[in-house]
PDB file of C-alpha atoms in Angstrom:
ATOM      1  CA  UNK K  16     -38.586  10.049 -52.642  1.00 50.00           C
ATOM      2  CA  UNK K  17     -36.115   7.040 -52.905  1.00 60.00           C
ATOM      3  CA  UNK K  18     -33.574   5.695 -55.618  1.00 64.00           C
ATOM      4  CA  UNK K  19     -34.377   2.302 -57.229  1.00 59.00           C
ATOM      5  CA  UNK K  20     -31.571   1.120 -59.212  1.00 62.00           C
ATOM      6  CA  UNK K  21     -31.469  -2.634 -61.362  1.00 60.00           C
ATOM      7  CA  UNK K  22     -27.904  -2.837 -60.313  1.00 60.00           C
ATOM      8  CA  UNK K  23     -28.861  -3.150 -56.143  1.00 68.00           C
ATOM      9  CA  UNK K  24     -28.854  -6.497 -55.447  1.00 75.00           C
ATOM     10  CA  UNK K  25     -25.744  -8.967 -54.303  1.00 76.00           C
ATOM     11  CA  UNK K  26     -25.532 -10.589 -58.067  1.00 76.00           C
ATOM     12  CA  UNK K  27     -25.058  -7.457 -59.786  1.00 76.00           C
ATOM     13  CA  UNK K  28     -22.543  -5.829 -57.121  1.00 78.00           C
ATOM     14  CA  UNK K  29     -20.168  -8.723 -55.615  1.00 81.00           C
ATOM     15  CA  UNK K  30     -17.810 -10.299 -57.290  1.00 78.00           C
ATOM     16  CA  UNK K  31     -18.505 -14.066 -59.007  1.00 84.00           C
ATOM     17  CA  UNK K  32     -19.079 -16.202 -56.097  1.00 85.00           C
ATOM     18  CA  UNK K  33     -19.026 -14.299 -53.447  1.00 87.00           C
ATOM     19  CA  UNK K  34     -22.521 -14.541 -51.352  1.00 87.00           C
ATOM     20  CA  UNK K  35     -23.789 -12.651 -48.124  1.00 88.00           C
ATOM     21  CA  UNK K  36     -24.382 -14.992 -45.678  1.00 89.00           C
ATOM     22  CA  UNK K  37     -25.265 -12.998 -42.717  1.00 88.00           C
ATOM     23  CA  UNK K  38     -25.528  -9.846 -40.468  1.00 88.00           C
ATOM     24  CA  UNK K  39     -24.530  -8.434 -37.497  1.00 88.00           C
ATOM     25  CA  UNK K  40     -26.857  -5.778 -36.176  1.00 87.00           C
ATOM     26  CA  UNK K  41     -24.685  -4.771 -33.039  1.00 87.00           C
ATOM     27  CA  UNK K  42     -21.498  -3.989 -35.218  1.00 86.00           C
ATOM     28  CA  UNK K  43     -23.945  -2.997 -38.212  1.00 86.00           C
ATOM     29  CA  UNK K  44     -21.082  -5.611 -40.261  1.00 88.00           C
ATOM     30  CA  UNK K  45     -22.079  -7.811 -43.135  1.00 88.00           C
ATOM     31  CA  UNK K  46     -20.424 -11.853 -43.736  1.00 89.00           C
ATOM     32  CA  UNK K  47     -19.819 -12.524 -47.084  1.00 88.00           C
ATOM     33  CA  UNK K  48     -18.753 -15.836 -48.262  1.00 88.00           C
ATOM     34  CA  UNK K  49     -16.502 -16.662 -51.412  1.00 86.00           C
ATOM     35  CA  UNK K  50     -16.352 -19.628 -54.118  1.00 84.00           C
ATOM     36  CA  UNK K  51     -13.102 -21.408 -51.940  1.00 83.00           C
ATOM     37  CA  UNK K  52     -15.057 -20.343 -48.674  1.00 83.00           C
ATOM     38  CA  UNK K  53     -13.163 -18.152 -47.162  1.00 85.00           C
ATOM     39  CA  UNK K  54     -14.982 -15.512 -44.866  1.00 88.00           C
ATOM     40  CA  UNK K  55     -15.203 -11.882 -45.442  1.00 87.00           C
ATOM     41  CA  UNK K  56     -16.779  -8.725 -43.653  1.00 88.00           C
ATOM     42  CA  UNK K  57     -17.774  -5.817 -44.547  1.00 85.00           C
ATOM     43  CA  UNK K  58     -16.466  -2.719 -42.882  1.00 84.00           C
ATOM     44  CA  UNK K  59     -18.932  -1.383 -40.434  1.00 85.00           C
ATOM     45  CA  UNK K  60     -21.872   0.587 -41.669  1.00 81.00           C
ATOM     46  CA  UNK K  61     -21.017  -0.240 -45.100  1.00 79.00           C
ATOM     47  CA  UNK K  62     -23.042  -2.875 -46.976  1.00 73.00           C
ATOM     48  CA  UNK K  63     -20.683  -3.192 -50.226  1.00 72.00           C
ATOM     49  CA  UNK K  64     -17.807  -1.084 -49.579  1.00 74.00           C
ATOM     50  CA  UNK K  65     -14.189  -2.870 -49.068  1.00 79.00           C
ATOM     51  CA  UNK K  66     -13.835  -6.162 -47.375  1.00 82.00           C
ATOM     52  CA  UNK K  67     -11.277  -7.832 -45.027  1.00 81.00           C
ATOM     53  CA  UNK K  68     -10.599 -10.759 -44.685  1.00 85.00           C
ATOM     54  CA  UNK K  69     -11.684 -13.514 -41.605  1.00 83.00           C
ATOM     55  CA  UNK K  70      -8.696 -15.811 -40.364  1.00 65.00           C
ATOM     56  CA  UNK K  71     -10.644 -18.790 -40.682  1.00 61.00           C
ATOM     57  CA  UNK K  72     -12.005 -20.574 -44.198  1.00 57.00           C
ATOM     58  CA  UNK K  73     -14.909 -22.356 -43.875  1.00 55.00           C
ATOM     59  CA  UNK K  74     -16.496 -24.967 -46.580  1.00 55.00           C
ATOM     60  CA  UNK K  75     -19.724 -23.890 -47.894  1.00 55.00           C
ATOM     61  CA  UNK K  76     -23.214 -25.017 -46.592  1.00 54.00           C
ATOM     62  CA  UNK K  77     -23.733 -28.548 -46.688  1.00 53.00           C
ATOM     63  CA  UNK K  78     -20.301 -29.750 -47.376  1.00 50.00           C
ATOM     64  CA  UNK K  79     -19.833 -31.395 -44.559  1.00 50.00           C
ATOM     65  CA  UNK K  80     -21.324 -32.608 -41.010  1.00 51.00           C
ATOM     66  CA  UNK K  81     -21.552 -29.221 -39.400  1.00 49.00           C
ATOM     67  CA  UNK K  82     -24.653 -27.672 -38.462  1.00 49.00           C
ATOM     68  CA  UNK K  83     -25.906 -25.631 -41.429  1.00 50.00           C
ATOM     69  CA  UNK K  84     -27.746 -23.144 -39.434  1.00 53.00           C
ATOM     70  CA  UNK K  85     -24.073 -22.412 -37.823  1.00 55.00           C
ATOM     71  CA  UNK K  86     -21.316 -21.869 -40.065  1.00 54.00           C
ATOM     72  CA  UNK K  87     -19.151 -20.564 -37.935  1.00 57.00           C
ATOM     73  CA  UNK K  88     -19.057 -22.886 -35.117  1.00 56.00           C
ATOM     74  CA  UNK K  89     -16.137 -24.379 -34.770  1.00 56.00           C
ATOM     75  CA  UNK K  90     -15.654 -28.325 -35.769  1.00 56.00           C
ATOM     76  CA  UNK K  91     -14.334 -30.600 -33.271  1.00 60.00           C
ATOM     77  CA  UNK K  92     -11.213 -31.369 -34.573  1.00 62.00           C
ATOM     78  CA  UNK K  93      -9.820 -27.879 -34.526  1.00 58.00           C
ATOM     79  CA  UNK K  94      -7.536 -27.367 -31.584  1.00 64.00           C
ATOM     80  CA  UNK K  95      -8.908 -26.107 -28.476  1.00 65.00           C
ATOM     81  CA  UNK K  96      -7.429 -22.771 -27.289  1.00 67.00           C
ATOM     82  CA  UNK K  97      -6.393 -22.640 -23.626  1.00 71.00           C
ATOM     83  CA  UNK K  98      -8.512 -20.000 -21.378  1.00 69.00           C
ATOM     84  CA  UNK K  99      -4.674 -18.721 -21.272  1.00 72.00           C
ATOM     85  CA  UNK K 100      -4.456 -17.772 -24.860  1.00 74.00           C
ATOM     86  CA  UNK K 101      -8.125 -16.536 -24.663  1.00 75.00           C
ATOM     87  CA  UNK K 102      -7.336 -14.014 -21.600  1.00 78.00           C
ATOM     88  CA  UNK K 103      -3.770 -12.814 -23.014  1.00 81.00           C
ATOM     89  CA  UNK K 104      -5.292  -8.993 -24.016  1.00 83.00           C
ATOM     90  CA  UNK K 105      -6.906  -8.958 -20.590  1.00 86.00           C
ATOM     91  CA  UNK K 106      -3.990 -10.194 -19.117  1.00 86.00           C
ATOM     92  CA  UNK K 107      -1.148  -7.296 -20.797  1.00 87.00           C
ATOM     93  CA  UNK K 108      -4.021  -4.628 -19.983  1.00 89.00           C
ATOM     94  CA  UNK K 109      -3.653  -5.415 -16.398  1.00 92.00           C
ATOM     95  CA  UNK K 110       0.527  -5.424 -17.037  1.00 92.00           C
ATOM     96  CA  UNK K 111      -0.259  -2.159 -18.029  1.00 93.00           C
ATOM     97  CA  UNK K 112      -2.222  -0.784 -15.564  1.00 95.00           C
ATOM     98  CA  UNK K 113      -0.423  -2.296 -12.889  1.00 95.00           C
ATOM     99  CA  UNK K 114       3.043  -0.654 -14.345  1.00 95.00           C
ATOM    100  CA  UNK K 115       1.437   2.416 -14.599  1.00 95.00           C
ATOM    101  CA  UNK K 116      -0.100   2.361 -10.506  1.00 95.00           C
ATOM    102  CA  UNK K 117       3.612   0.861  -9.770  1.00 94.00           C
ATOM    103  CA  UNK K 118       5.043   4.238 -11.494  1.00 93.00           C
ATOM    104  CA  UNK K 119       2.447   6.494  -9.737  1.00 92.00           C
ATOM    105  CA  UNK K 120       3.465   5.306  -6.442  1.00 90.00           C
ATOM    106  CA  UNK K 121       7.408   5.342  -7.096  1.00 88.00           C
ATOM    107  CA  UNK K 122       7.183   8.919  -8.483  1.00 87.00           C
ATOM    108  CA  UNK K 123       5.190   9.624  -5.037  1.00 85.00           C
ATOM    109  CA  UNK K 124       7.173   7.833  -2.943  1.00 79.00           C
ATOM    110  CA  UNK K 125      10.311   9.991  -4.154  1.00 70.00           C
ATOM    111  CA  UNK K 126       9.028  13.215  -3.285  1.00 61.00           C
ATOM    112  CA  UNK K 127       8.520  12.522   0.162  1.00 56.00           C
ATOM    113  CA  UNK K 128      12.178  11.370   0.967  1.00 56.00           C
ATOM    114  CA  UNK K 129      13.962  12.045   3.793  1.00 53.00           C
ATOM    115  CA  UNK K 130      16.951  14.417   3.754  1.00 51.00           C
ATOM    116  CA  UNK K 131      19.888  14.025   6.014  1.00 56.00           C
ATOM    117  CA  UNK K 132      20.431  16.383   8.408  1.00 57.00           C
ATOM    118  CA  UNK K 133      23.067  19.186   7.133  1.00 69.00           C
ATOM    119  CA  UNK K 134      26.162  19.383   9.342  1.00 80.00           C
ATOM    120  CA  UNK K 135      27.192  22.727   9.914  1.00 85.00           C
ATOM    121  CA  UNK K 136      30.806  24.380  10.614  1.00 81.00           C
ATOM    122  CA  UNK K 137      31.831  25.878  13.824  1.00 83.00           C
ATOM    123  CA  UNK K 138      31.142  29.283  11.998  1.00 85.00           C
ATOM    124  CA  UNK K 139      26.983  28.527  11.525  1.00 89.00           C
ATOM    125  CA  UNK K 140      24.001  27.358  13.122  1.00 90.00           C
ATOM    126  CA  UNK K 141      21.367  24.828  11.866  1.00 91.00           C
ATOM    127  CA  UNK K 142      18.117  25.836  10.964  1.00 91.00           C
ATOM    128  CA  UNK K 143      15.062  23.588  10.136  1.00 92.00           C
ATOM    129  CA  UNK K 144      13.268  24.496   7.592  1.00 91.00           C
ATOM    130  CA  UNK K 145       9.254  24.661   7.970  1.00 91.00           C
ATOM    131  CA  UNK K 146       6.588  25.002   5.797  1.00 90.00           C
ATOM    132  CA  UNK K 147       6.340  28.251   3.894  1.00 90.00           C
ATOM    133  CA  UNK K 148      10.130  29.227   4.494  1.00 92.00           C
ATOM    134  CA  UNK K 149      12.142  30.569   1.462  1.00 92.00           C
ATOM    135  CA  UNK K 150      15.872  31.694   0.963  1.00 93.00           C
ATOM    136  CA  UNK K 151      14.927  35.360   1.327  1.00 92.00           C
ATOM    137  CA  UNK K 152      12.694  35.023   4.065  1.00 93.00           C
ATOM    138  CA  UNK K 153      15.124  32.717   6.202  1.00 93.00           C
ATOM    139  CA  UNK K 154      18.077  34.882   5.439  1.00 93.00           C
ATOM    140  CA  UNK K 155      15.588  38.449   6.756  1.00 94.00           C
ATOM    141  CA  UNK K 156      15.102  36.432   9.534  1.00 92.00           C
ATOM    142  CA  UNK K 157      18.096  36.055  10.681  1.00 92.00           C
ATOM    143  CA  UNK K 158      19.358  39.110   9.158  1.00 93.00           C
ATOM    144  CA  UNK K 159      21.847  37.759   6.993  1.00 93.00           C
ATOM    145  CA  UNK K 160      22.697  38.621   3.496  1.00 92.00           C
ATOM    146  CA  UNK K 161      21.681  36.047   0.678  1.00 91.00           C
ATOM    147  CA  UNK K 162      24.333  35.407  -0.369  1.00 91.00           C
ATOM    148  CA  UNK K 163      25.968  34.274   2.593  1.00 90.00           C
ATOM    149  CA  UNK K 164      23.303  32.397   3.081  1.00 89.00           C
ATOM    150  CA  UNK K 165      23.814  30.976  -0.603  1.00 90.00           C
ATOM    151  CA  UNK K 166      27.526  30.523  -0.034  1.00 89.00           C
ATOM    152  CA  UNK K 167      27.430  28.203   2.935  1.00 89.00           C
ATOM    153  CA  UNK K 168      24.951  26.078   2.048  1.00 89.00           C
ATOM    154  CA  UNK K 169      26.758  24.528  -1.418  1.00 86.00           C
ATOM    155  CA  UNK K 170      24.077  23.418  -4.270  1.00 85.00           C
ATOM    156  CA  UNK K 171      20.758  24.230  -2.083  1.00 87.00           C
ATOM    157  CA  UNK K 172      18.148  25.257  -4.620  1.00 88.00           C
ATOM    158  CA  UNK K 173      15.916  27.618  -3.112  1.00 88.00           C
ATOM    159  CA  UNK K 174      12.886  26.509  -5.956  1.00 88.00           C
ATOM    160  CA  UNK K 175      12.787  23.225  -3.957  1.00 86.00           C
ATOM    161  CA  UNK K 176      13.333  23.514   0.108  1.00 88.00           C
ATOM    162  CA  UNK K 177      12.464  20.296   1.875  1.00 85.00           C
ATOM    163  CA  UNK K 178      10.283  20.862   4.779  1.00 87.00           C
ATOM    164  CA  UNK K 179      12.283  19.196   7.783  1.00 85.00           C
ATOM    165  CA  UNK K 180      15.331  19.176   5.974  1.00 87.00           C
ATOM    166  CA  UNK K 181      18.368  21.735   7.614  1.00 89.00           C
ATOM    167  CA  UNK K 182      20.378  24.613   6.331  1.00 91.00           C
ATOM    168  CA  UNK K 183      23.542  26.320   8.257  1.00 92.00           C
ATOM    169  CA  UNK K 184      22.915  29.805   8.529  1.00 91.00           C
ATOM    170  CA  UNK K 185      26.189  31.622   8.802  1.00 90.00           C
ATOM    171  CA  UNK K 186      26.969  33.713  11.626  1.00 85.00           C
ATOM    172  CA  UNK K 187      27.671  37.351  11.620  1.00 72.00           C
TER     173      UNK K 187
END
């Protein structure tokens, strides 16, 4: 059963001098004009809820030479916006995407840097790290204590062994 009230018309619901001038079915917003000619829009899906002001003021119909069938069409004396001004949001988006891609390529490129070969002393032998090598496996393979391997290679990070880099294996 529908509900009807005597206060369901624009005259009862809208402020004095405000009139509804349009509806956009795509965004589900109503457009209103007040007595000053300022254009207001409703929230999407709301017929009489909170209104927000649109940035242009237009006189009511019939007060100027503008076509009454298209009140939101700009007049010829309004300044023309260049295509650069209208494309600014798109430029900002492409700038953000470009910076993101630049960061990704920088991050990927930094992970594949070649490490300079290490010069070993006379009492050690160079060993080129292969895929799957760990500090423990290298020490076991060459019958060297892990502590000796670590002391010979100061600053060696066993969690980040670079394939192709060189470590010095102490002679026993």
